PDB file of C-alpha atoms and ligand atoms in Angstrom:
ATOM      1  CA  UNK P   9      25.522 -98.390 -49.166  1.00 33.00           C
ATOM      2  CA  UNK P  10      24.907 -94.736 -47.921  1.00 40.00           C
ATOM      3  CA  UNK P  11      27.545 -93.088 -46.625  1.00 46.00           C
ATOM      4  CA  UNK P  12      26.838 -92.569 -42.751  1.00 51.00           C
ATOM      5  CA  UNK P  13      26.051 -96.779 -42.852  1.00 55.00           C
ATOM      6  CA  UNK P  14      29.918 -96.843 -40.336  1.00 76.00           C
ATOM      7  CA  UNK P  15      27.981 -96.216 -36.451  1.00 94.00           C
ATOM      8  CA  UNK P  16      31.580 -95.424 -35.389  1.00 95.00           C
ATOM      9  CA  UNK P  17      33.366 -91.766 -37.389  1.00 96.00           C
ATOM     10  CA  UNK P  18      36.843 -91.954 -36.455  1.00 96.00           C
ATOM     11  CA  UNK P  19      39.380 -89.226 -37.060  1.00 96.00           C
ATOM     12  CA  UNK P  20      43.274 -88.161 -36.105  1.00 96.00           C
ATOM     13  CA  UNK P  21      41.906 -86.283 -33.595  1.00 95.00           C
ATOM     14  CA  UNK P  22      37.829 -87.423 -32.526  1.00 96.00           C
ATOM     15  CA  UNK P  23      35.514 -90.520 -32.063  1.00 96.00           C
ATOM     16  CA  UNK P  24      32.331 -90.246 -32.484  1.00 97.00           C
ATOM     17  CA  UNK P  25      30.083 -93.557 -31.756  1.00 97.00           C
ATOM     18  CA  UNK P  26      26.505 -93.420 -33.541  1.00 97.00           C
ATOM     19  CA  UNK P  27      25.895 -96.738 -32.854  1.00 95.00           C
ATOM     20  CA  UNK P  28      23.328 -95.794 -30.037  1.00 94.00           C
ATOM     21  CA  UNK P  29      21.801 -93.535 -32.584  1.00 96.00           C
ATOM     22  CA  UNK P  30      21.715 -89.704 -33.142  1.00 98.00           C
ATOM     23  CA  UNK P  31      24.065 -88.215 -30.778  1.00 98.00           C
ATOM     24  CA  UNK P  32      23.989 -84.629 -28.535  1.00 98.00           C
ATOM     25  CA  UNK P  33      25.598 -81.111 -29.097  1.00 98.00           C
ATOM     26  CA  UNK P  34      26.154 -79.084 -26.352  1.00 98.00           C
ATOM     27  CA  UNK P  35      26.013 -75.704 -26.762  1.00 98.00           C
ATOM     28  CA  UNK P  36      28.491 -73.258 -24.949  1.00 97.00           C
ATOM     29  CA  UNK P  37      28.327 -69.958 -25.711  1.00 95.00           C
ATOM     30  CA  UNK P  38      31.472 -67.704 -24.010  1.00 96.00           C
ATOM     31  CA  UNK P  39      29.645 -64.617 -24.986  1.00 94.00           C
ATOM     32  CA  UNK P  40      27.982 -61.417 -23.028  1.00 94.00           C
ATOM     33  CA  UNK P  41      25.554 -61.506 -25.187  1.00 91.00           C
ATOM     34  CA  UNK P  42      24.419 -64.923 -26.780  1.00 91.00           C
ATOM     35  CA  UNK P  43      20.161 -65.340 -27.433  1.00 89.00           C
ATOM     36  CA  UNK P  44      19.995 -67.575 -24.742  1.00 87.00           C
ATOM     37  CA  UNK P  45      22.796 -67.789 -22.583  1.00 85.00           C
ATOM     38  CA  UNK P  46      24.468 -64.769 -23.057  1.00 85.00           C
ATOM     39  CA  UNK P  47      26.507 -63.964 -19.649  1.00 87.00           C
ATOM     40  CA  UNK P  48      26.096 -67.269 -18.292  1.00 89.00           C
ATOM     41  CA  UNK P  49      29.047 -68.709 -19.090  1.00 89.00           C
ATOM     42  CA  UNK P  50      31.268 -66.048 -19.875  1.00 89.00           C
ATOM     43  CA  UNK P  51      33.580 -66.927 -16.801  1.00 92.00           C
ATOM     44  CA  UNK P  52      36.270 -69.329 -18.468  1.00 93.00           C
ATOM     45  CA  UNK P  53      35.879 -71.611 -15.191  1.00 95.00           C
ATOM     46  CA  UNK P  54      32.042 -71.319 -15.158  1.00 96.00           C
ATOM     47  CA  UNK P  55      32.200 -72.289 -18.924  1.00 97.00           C
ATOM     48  CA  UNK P  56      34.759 -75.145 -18.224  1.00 97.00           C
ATOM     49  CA  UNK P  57      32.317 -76.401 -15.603  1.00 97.00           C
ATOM     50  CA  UNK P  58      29.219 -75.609 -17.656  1.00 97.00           C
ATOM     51  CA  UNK P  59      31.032 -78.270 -20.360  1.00 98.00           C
ATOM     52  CA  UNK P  60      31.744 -80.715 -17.339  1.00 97.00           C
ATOM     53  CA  UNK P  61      28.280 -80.918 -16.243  1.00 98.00           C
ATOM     54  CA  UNK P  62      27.056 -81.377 -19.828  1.00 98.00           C
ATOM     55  CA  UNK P  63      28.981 -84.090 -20.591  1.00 98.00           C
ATOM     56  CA  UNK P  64      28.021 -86.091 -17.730  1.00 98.00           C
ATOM     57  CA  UNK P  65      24.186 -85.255 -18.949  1.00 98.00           C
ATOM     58  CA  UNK P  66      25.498 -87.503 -22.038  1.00 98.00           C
ATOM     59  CA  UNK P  67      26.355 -85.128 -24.769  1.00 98.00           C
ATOM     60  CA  UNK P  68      29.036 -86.167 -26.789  1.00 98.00           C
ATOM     61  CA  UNK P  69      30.418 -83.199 -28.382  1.00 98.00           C
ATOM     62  CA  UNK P  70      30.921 -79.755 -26.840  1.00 98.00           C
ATOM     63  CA  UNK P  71      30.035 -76.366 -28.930  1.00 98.00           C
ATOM     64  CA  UNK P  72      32.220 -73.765 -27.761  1.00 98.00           C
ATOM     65  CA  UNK P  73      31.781 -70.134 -29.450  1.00 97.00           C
ATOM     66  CA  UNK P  74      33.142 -67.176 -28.565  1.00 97.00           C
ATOM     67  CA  UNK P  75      31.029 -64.766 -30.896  1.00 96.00           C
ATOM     68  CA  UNK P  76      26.894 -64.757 -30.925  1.00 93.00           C
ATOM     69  CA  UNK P  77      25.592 -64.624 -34.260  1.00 92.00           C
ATOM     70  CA  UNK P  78      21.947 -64.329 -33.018  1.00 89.00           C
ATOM     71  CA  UNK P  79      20.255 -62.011 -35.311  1.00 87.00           C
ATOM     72  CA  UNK P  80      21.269 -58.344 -35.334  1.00 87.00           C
ATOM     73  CA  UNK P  81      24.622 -59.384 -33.893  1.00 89.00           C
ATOM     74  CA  UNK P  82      27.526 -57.884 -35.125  1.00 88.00           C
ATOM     75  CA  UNK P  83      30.912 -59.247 -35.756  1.00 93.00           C
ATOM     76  CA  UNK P  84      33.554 -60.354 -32.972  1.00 96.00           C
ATOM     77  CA  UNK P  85      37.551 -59.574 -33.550  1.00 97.00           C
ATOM     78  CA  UNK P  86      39.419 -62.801 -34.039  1.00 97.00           C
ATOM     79  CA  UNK P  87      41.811 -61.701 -30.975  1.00 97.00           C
ATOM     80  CA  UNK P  88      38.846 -61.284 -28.821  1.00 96.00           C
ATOM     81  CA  UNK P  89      37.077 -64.784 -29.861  1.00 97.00           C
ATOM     82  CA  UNK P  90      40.047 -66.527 -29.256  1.00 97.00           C
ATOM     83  CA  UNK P  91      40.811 -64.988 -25.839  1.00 96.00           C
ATOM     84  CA  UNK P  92      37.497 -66.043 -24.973  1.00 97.00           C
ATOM     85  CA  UNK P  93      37.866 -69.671 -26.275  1.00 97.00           C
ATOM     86  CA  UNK P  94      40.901 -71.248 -26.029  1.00 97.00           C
ATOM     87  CA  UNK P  95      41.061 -71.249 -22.056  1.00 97.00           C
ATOM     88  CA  UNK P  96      37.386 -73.124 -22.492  1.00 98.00           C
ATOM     89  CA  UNK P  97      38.560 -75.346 -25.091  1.00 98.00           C
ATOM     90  CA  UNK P  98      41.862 -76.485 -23.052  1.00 98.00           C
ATOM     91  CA  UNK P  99      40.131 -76.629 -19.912  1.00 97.00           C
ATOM     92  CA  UNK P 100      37.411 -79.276 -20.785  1.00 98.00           C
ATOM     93  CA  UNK P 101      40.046 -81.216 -23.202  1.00 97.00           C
ATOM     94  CA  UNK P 102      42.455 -81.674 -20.778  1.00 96.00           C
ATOM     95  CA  UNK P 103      39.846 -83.547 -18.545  1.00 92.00           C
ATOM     96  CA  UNK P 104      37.548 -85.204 -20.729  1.00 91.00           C
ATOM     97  CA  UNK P 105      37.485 -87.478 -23.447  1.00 91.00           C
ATOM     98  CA  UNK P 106      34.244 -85.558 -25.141  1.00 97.00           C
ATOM     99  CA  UNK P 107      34.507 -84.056 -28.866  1.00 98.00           C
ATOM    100  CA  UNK P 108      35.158 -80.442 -28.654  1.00 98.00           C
ATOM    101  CA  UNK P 109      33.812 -78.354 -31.588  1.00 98.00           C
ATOM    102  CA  UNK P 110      34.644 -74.521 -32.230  1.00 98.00           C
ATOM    103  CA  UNK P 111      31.818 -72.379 -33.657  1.00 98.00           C
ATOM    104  CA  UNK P 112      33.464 -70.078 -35.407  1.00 98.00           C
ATOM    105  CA  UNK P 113      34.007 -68.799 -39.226  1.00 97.00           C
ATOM    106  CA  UNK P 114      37.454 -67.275 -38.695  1.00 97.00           C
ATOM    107  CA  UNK P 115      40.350 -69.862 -39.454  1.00 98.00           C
ATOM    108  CA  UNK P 116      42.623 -67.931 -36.869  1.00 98.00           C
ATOM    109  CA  UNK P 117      40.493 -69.170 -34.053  1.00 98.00           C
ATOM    110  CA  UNK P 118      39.818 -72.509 -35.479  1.00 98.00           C
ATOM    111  CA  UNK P 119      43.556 -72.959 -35.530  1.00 98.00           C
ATOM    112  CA  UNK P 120      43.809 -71.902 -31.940  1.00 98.00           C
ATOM    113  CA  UNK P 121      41.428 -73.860 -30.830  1.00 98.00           C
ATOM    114  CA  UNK P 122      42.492 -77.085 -32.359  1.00 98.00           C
ATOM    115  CA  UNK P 123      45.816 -76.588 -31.314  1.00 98.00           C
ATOM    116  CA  UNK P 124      43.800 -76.321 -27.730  1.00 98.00           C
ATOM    117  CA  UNK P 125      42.408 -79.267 -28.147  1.00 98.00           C
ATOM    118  CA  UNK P 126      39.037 -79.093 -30.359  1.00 98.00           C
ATOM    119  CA  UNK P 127      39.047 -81.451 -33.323  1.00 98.00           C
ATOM    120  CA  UNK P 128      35.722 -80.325 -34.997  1.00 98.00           C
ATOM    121  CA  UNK P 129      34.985 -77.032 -36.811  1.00 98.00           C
ATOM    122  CA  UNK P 130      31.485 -75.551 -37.006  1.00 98.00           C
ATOM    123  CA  UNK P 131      31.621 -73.120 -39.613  1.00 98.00           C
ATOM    124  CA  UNK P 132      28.128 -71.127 -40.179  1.00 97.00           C
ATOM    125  CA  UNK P 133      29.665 -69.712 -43.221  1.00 97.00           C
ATOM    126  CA  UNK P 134      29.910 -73.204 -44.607  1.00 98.00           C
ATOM    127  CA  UNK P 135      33.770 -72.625 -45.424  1.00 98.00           C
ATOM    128  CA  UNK P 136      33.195 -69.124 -47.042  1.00 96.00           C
ATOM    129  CA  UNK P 137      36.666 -68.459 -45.959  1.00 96.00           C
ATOM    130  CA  UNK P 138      39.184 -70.645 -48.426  1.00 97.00           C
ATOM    131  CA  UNK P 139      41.820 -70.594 -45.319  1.00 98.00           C
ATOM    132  CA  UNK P 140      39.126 -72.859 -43.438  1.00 98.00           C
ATOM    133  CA  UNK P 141      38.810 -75.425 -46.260  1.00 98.00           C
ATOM    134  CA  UNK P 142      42.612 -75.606 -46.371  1.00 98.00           C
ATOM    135  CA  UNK P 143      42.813 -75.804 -42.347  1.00 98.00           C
ATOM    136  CA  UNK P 144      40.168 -78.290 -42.356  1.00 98.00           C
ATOM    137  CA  UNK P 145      42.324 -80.738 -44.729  1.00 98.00           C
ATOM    138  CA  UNK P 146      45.841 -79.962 -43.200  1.00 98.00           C
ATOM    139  CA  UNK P 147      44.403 -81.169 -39.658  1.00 98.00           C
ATOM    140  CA  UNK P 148      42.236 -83.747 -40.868  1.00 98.00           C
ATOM    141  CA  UNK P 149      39.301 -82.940 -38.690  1.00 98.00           C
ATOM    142  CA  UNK P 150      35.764 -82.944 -39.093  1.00 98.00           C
ATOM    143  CA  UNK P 151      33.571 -79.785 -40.090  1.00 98.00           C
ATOM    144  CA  UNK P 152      30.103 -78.495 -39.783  1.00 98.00           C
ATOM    145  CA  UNK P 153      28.452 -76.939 -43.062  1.00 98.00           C
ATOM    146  CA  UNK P 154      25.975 -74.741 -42.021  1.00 98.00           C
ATOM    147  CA  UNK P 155      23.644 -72.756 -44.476  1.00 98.00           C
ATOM    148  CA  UNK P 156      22.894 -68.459 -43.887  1.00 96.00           C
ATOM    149  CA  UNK P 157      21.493 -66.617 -45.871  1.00 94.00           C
ATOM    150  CA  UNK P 158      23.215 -62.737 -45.805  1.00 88.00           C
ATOM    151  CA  UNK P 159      24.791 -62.137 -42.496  1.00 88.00           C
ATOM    152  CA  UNK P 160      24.031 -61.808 -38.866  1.00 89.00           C
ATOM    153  CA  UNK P 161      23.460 -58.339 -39.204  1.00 86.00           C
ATOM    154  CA  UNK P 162      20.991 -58.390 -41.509  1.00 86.00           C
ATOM    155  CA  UNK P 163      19.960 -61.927 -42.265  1.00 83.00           C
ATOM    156  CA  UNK P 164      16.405 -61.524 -40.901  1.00 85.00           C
ATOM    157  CA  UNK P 165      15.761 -58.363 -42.480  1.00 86.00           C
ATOM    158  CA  UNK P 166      13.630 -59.759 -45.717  1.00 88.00           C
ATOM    159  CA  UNK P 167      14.568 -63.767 -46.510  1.00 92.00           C
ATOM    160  CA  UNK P 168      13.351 -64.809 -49.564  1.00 93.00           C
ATOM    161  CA  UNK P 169      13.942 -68.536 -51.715  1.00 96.00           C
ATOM    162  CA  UNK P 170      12.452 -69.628 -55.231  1.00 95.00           C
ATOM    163  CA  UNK P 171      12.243 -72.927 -52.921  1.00 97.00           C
ATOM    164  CA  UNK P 172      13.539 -73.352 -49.593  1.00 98.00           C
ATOM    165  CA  UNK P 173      14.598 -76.759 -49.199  1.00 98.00           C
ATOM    166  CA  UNK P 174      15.302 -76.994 -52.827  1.00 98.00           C
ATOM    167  CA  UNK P 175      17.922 -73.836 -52.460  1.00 98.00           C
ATOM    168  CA  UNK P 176      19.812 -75.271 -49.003  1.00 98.00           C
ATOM    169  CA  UNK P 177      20.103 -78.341 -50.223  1.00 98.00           C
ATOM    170  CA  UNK P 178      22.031 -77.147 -53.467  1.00 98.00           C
ATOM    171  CA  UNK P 179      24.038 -74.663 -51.518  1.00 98.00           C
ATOM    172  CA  UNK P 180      24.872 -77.443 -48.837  1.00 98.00           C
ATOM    173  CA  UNK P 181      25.837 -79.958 -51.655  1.00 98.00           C
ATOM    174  CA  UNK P 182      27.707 -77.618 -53.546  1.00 98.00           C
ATOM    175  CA  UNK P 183      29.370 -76.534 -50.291  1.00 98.00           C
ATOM    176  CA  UNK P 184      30.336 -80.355 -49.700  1.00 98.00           C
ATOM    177  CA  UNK P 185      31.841 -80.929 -52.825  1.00 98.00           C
ATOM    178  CA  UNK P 186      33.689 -78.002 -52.439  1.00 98.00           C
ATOM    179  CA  UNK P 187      34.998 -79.088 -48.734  1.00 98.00           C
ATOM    180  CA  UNK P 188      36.195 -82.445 -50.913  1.00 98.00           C
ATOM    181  CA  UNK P 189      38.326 -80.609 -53.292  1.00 98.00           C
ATOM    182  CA  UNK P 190      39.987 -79.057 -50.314  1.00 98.00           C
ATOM    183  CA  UNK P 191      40.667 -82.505 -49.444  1.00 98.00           C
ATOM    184  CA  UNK P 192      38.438 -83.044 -46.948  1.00 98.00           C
ATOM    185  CA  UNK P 193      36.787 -86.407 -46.306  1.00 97.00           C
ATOM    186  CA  UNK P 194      33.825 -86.915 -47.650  1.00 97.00           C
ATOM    187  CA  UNK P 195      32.298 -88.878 -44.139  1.00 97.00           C
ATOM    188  CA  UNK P 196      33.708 -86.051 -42.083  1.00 98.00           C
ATOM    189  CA  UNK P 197      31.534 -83.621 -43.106  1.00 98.00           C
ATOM    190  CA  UNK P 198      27.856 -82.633 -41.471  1.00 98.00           C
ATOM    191  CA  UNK P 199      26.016 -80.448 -43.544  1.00 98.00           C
ATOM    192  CA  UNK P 200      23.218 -78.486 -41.539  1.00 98.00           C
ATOM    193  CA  UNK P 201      20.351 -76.249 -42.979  1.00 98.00           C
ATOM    194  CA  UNK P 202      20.939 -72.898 -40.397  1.00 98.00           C
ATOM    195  CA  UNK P 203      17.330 -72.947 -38.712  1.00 98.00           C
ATOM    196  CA  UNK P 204      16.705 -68.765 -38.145  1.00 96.00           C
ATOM    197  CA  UNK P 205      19.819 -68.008 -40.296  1.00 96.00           C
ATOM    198  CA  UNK P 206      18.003 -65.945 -42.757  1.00 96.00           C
ATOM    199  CA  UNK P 207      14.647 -67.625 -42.865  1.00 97.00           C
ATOM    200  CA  UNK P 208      10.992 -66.959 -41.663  1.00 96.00           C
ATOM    201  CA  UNK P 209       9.396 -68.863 -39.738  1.00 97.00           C
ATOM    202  CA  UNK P 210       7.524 -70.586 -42.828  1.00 97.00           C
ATOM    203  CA  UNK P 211      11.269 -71.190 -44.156  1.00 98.00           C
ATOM    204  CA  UNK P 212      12.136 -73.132 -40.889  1.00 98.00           C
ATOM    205  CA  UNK P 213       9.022 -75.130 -40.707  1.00 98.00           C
ATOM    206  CA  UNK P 214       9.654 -76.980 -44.611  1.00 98.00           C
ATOM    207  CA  UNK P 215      13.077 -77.128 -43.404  1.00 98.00           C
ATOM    208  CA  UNK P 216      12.250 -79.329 -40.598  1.00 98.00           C
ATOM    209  CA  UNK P 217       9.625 -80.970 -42.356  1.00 98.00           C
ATOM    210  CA  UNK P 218      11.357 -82.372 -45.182  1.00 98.00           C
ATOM    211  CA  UNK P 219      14.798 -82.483 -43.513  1.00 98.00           C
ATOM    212  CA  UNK P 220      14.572 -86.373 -44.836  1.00 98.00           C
ATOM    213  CA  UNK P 221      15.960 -84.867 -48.218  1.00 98.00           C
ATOM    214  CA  UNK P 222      18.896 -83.555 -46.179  1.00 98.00           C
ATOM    215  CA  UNK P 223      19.596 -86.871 -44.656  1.00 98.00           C
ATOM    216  CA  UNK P 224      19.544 -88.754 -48.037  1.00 98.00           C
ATOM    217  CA  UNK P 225      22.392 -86.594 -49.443  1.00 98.00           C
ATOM    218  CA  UNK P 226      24.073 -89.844 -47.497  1.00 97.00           C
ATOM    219  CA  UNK P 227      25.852 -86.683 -45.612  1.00 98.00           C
ATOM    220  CA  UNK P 228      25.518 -86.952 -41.732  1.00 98.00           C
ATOM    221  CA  UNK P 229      23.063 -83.943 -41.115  1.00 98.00           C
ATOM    222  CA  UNK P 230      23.369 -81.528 -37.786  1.00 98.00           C
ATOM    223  CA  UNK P 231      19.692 -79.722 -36.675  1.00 98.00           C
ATOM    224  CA  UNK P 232      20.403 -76.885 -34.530  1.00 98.00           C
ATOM    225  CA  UNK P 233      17.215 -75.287 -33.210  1.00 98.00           C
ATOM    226  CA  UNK P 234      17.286 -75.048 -29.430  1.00 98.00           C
ATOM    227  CA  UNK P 235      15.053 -72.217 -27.624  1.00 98.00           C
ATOM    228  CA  UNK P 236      15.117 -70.206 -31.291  1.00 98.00           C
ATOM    229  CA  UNK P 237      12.845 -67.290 -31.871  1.00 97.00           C
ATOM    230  CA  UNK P 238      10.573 -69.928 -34.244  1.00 98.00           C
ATOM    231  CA  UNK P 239       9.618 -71.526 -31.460  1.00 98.00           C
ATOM    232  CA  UNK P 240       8.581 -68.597 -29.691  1.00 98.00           C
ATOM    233  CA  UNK P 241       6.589 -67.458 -32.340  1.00 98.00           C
ATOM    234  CA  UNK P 242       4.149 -70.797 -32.079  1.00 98.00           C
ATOM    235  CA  UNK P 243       4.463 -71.214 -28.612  1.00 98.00           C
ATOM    236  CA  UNK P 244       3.939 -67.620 -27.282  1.00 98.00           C
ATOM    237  CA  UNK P 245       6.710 -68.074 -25.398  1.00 98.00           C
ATOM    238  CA  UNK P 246       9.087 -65.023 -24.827  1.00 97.00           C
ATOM    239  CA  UNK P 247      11.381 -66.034 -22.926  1.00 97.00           C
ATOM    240  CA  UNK P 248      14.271 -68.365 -24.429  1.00 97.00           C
ATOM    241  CA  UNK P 249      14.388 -70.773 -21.572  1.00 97.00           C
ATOM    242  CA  UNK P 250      10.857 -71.310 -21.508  1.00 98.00           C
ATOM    243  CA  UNK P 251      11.419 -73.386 -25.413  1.00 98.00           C
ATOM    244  CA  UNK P 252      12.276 -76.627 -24.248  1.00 98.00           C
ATOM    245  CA  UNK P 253       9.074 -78.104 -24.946  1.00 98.00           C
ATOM    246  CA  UNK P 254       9.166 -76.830 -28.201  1.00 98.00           C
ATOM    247  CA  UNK P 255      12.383 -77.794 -28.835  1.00 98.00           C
ATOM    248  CA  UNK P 256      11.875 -81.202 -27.723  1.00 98.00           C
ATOM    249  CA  UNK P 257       9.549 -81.830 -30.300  1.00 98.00           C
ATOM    250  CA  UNK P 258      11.673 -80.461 -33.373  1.00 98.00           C
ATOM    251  CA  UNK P 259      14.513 -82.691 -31.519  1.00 98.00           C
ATOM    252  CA  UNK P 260      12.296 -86.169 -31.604  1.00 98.00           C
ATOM    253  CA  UNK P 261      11.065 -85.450 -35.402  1.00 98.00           C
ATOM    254  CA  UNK P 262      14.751 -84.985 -36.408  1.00 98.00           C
ATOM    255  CA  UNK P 263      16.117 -87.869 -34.330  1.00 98.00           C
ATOM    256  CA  UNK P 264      13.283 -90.136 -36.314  1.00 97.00           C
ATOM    257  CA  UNK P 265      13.663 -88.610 -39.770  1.00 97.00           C
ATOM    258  CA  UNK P 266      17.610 -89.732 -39.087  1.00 97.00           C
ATOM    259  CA  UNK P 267      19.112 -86.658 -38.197  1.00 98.00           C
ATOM    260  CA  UNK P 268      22.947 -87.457 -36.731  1.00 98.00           C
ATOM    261  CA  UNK P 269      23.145 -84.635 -34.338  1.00 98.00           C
ATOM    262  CA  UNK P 270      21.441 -82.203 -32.340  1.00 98.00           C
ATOM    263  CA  UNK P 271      22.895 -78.872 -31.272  1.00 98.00           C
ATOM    264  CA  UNK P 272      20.835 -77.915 -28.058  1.00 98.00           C
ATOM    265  CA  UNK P 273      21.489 -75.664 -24.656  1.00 98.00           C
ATOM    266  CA  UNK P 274      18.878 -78.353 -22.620  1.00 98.00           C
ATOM    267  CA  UNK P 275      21.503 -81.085 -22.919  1.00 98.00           C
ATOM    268  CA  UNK P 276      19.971 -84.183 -20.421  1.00 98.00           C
ATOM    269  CA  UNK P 277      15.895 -83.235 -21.318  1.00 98.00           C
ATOM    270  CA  UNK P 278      17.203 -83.284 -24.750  1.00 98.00           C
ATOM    271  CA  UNK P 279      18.780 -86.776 -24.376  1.00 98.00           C
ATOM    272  CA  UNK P 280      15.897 -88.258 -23.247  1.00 98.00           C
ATOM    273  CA  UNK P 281      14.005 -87.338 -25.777  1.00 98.00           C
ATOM    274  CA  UNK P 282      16.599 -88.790 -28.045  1.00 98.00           C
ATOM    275  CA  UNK P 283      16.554 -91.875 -26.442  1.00 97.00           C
ATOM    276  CA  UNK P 284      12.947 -92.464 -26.950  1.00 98.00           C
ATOM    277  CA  UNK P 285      12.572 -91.090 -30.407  1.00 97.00           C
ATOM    278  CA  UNK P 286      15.132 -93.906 -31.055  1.00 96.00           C
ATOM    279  CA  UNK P 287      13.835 -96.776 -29.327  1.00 96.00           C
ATOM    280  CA  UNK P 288      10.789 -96.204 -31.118  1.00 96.00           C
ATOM    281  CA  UNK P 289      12.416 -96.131 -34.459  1.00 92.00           C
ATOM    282  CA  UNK P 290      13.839 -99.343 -33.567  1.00 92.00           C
ATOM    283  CA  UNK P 291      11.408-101.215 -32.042  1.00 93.00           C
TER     284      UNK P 291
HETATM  285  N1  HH2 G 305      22.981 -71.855 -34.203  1.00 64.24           N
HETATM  286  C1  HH2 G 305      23.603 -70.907 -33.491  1.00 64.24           C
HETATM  287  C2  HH2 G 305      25.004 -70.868 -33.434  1.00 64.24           C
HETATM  288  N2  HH2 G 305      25.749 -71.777 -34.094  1.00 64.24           N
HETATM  289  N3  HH2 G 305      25.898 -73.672 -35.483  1.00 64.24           N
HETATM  290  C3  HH2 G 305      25.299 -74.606 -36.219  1.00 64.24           C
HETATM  291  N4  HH2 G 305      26.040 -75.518 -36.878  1.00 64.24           N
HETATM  292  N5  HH2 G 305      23.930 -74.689 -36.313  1.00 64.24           N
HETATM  293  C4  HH2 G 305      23.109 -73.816 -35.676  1.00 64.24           C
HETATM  294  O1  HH2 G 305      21.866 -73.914 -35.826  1.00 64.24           O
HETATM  295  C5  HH2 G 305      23.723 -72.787 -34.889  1.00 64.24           C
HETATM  296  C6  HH2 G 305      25.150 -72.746 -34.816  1.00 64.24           C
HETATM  297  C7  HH2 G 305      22.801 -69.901 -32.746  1.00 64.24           C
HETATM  298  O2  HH2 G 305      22.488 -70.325 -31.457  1.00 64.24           O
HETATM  299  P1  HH2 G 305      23.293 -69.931 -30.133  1.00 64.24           P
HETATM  300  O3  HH2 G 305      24.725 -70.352 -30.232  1.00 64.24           O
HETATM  301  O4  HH2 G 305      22.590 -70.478 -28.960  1.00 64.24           O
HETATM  302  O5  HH2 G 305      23.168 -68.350 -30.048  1.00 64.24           O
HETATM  303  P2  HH2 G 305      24.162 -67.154 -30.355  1.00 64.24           P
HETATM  304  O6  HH2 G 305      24.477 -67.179 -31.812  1.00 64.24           O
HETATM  305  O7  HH2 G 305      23.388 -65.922 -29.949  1.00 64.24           O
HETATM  306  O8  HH2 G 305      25.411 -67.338 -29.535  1.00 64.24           O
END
């Protein structure tokens, strides 16, 4: 028995029904300054709508960050991150039922937010910080492992791996194991390989080709690679929004290779392709 066989992950706090088969990630950046929708949603009620109007497109967990780590960004204060959060987070939790995550790597605004209503962390540090380990476990909530290699700064600069896949896959298990002895559980965690988090192009391509070996860690496995500059790079195509297609088709390869969620800005083209990617699996 693997260990994401349960279609239903319930926590204290969050539900999260697989049962229909890999589920959707909004994302909601409250940032000036985000890749892709920097400024859009930087209004607290435009944001609070934005959520709204993605859960009704049938995404089932809502990815609010208050700090772009696109690359070249630099860091965001705590104080600031949270002042641009937790008005997001309590406005979509007190209205709808959805899974609220908070992308962040500082346990000060994870704790905020939770306390606002989120009851998933998405850590891109993969709990670099002890104090989010410890968090994680004293709430009992779900977290996101993701893998980076360097820091947003710089992370893009000159990536290199003996082996790619090989070298996330070790970090993210070691990273796992280390969540456990932090005390949290083992089926809450989603380990996720960082696609343009310190990798070329080449790097993100294996990743997504063999991202199989990620899902038989028996670890639920997130993908996040809407509109990202990879795509670009095949496609031609400059401008962020104009990705979709290209994310669509990294979205249907991980939704058949059993990827459990996918972080994307396109939330309802991005279902549909879901949907189908799925019904052919289980046809
Ligand atoms: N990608 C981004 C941010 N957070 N979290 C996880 N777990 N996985 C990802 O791939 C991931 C993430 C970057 O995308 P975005 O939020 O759209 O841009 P920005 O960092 O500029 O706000």
């Amino acid at each position: 028995m693997g260990l994401t066989d349960d279609a239903i992950l319930a926590w204290p706090t969050g539900r999260l029904d697989f049962s229909a088969g890999p589920l959707v990630m909004g994302v909601l950046n409250v940032t000036p300054d985000s890749f892709s929708d920097g400024g859009d949603f930087f209004d607290a009620g435009r944001a609070v709508d934005r959520g709204f109007q993605m859960v009704s497109e049938g995404a089932a967990i809502i990815d609010v960050g208050g700090e772009s780590t696109r690359p070249g960004s630099e860091p965001v204060s705590p104080a600031e991150q949270v002042r641009r959060v937790v008005g997001v987070v309590e406005g979509i939790a007190r209205r709808q039922q959805v899974a609220i995550s908070i992308d962040t790597h500082d346990a000060d605004v994870a704790r905020t937010a939770l306390d606002a209503g989120a009851s998933i962390i998405n850590d891109i540090t993969a709990l670099s910080d002890p104090r989010m380990g410890e968090l994680a476990a004293e709430r009992r909530v779900s977290v996101v492992l993701m893998h980076m290699q360097g820091t947003p700064a710089t992370m893009q600069a000159e990536p290199r791996y003996d082996d790619v896949v090989a070298d996330v896959l070790q970090f993210l298990c070691d990273r796992a194991e280390r969540a456990q002895s932090f005390g949290i559980d083992r089926e809450l965690i989603f380990i996720d390989p960082g696609i343009g988090f310190g990798k070329t192009l080449e790097h993100n391509l294996l990743l997504l080709k063999h991202i199989d070996r990620f899902v038989a860690t028996g670890y639920r496995v997130l993908v996040g690679t809407s509109r990202k500059s990879f795509i670009g790079k095949i496609t031609g195509r400059e401008r962020p929004g104009d990705r979709i297609f290209g994310t669509a088709a990294t979205v249907a390869l991980c939704a058949a290779a059993g990827v459990s969620v996918l972080r994307v800005h396109d939330v309802a083209p991005m279902v549909d392709v879901v949907m189908i990617a799925q019904a052919i699996q289980r046809s």
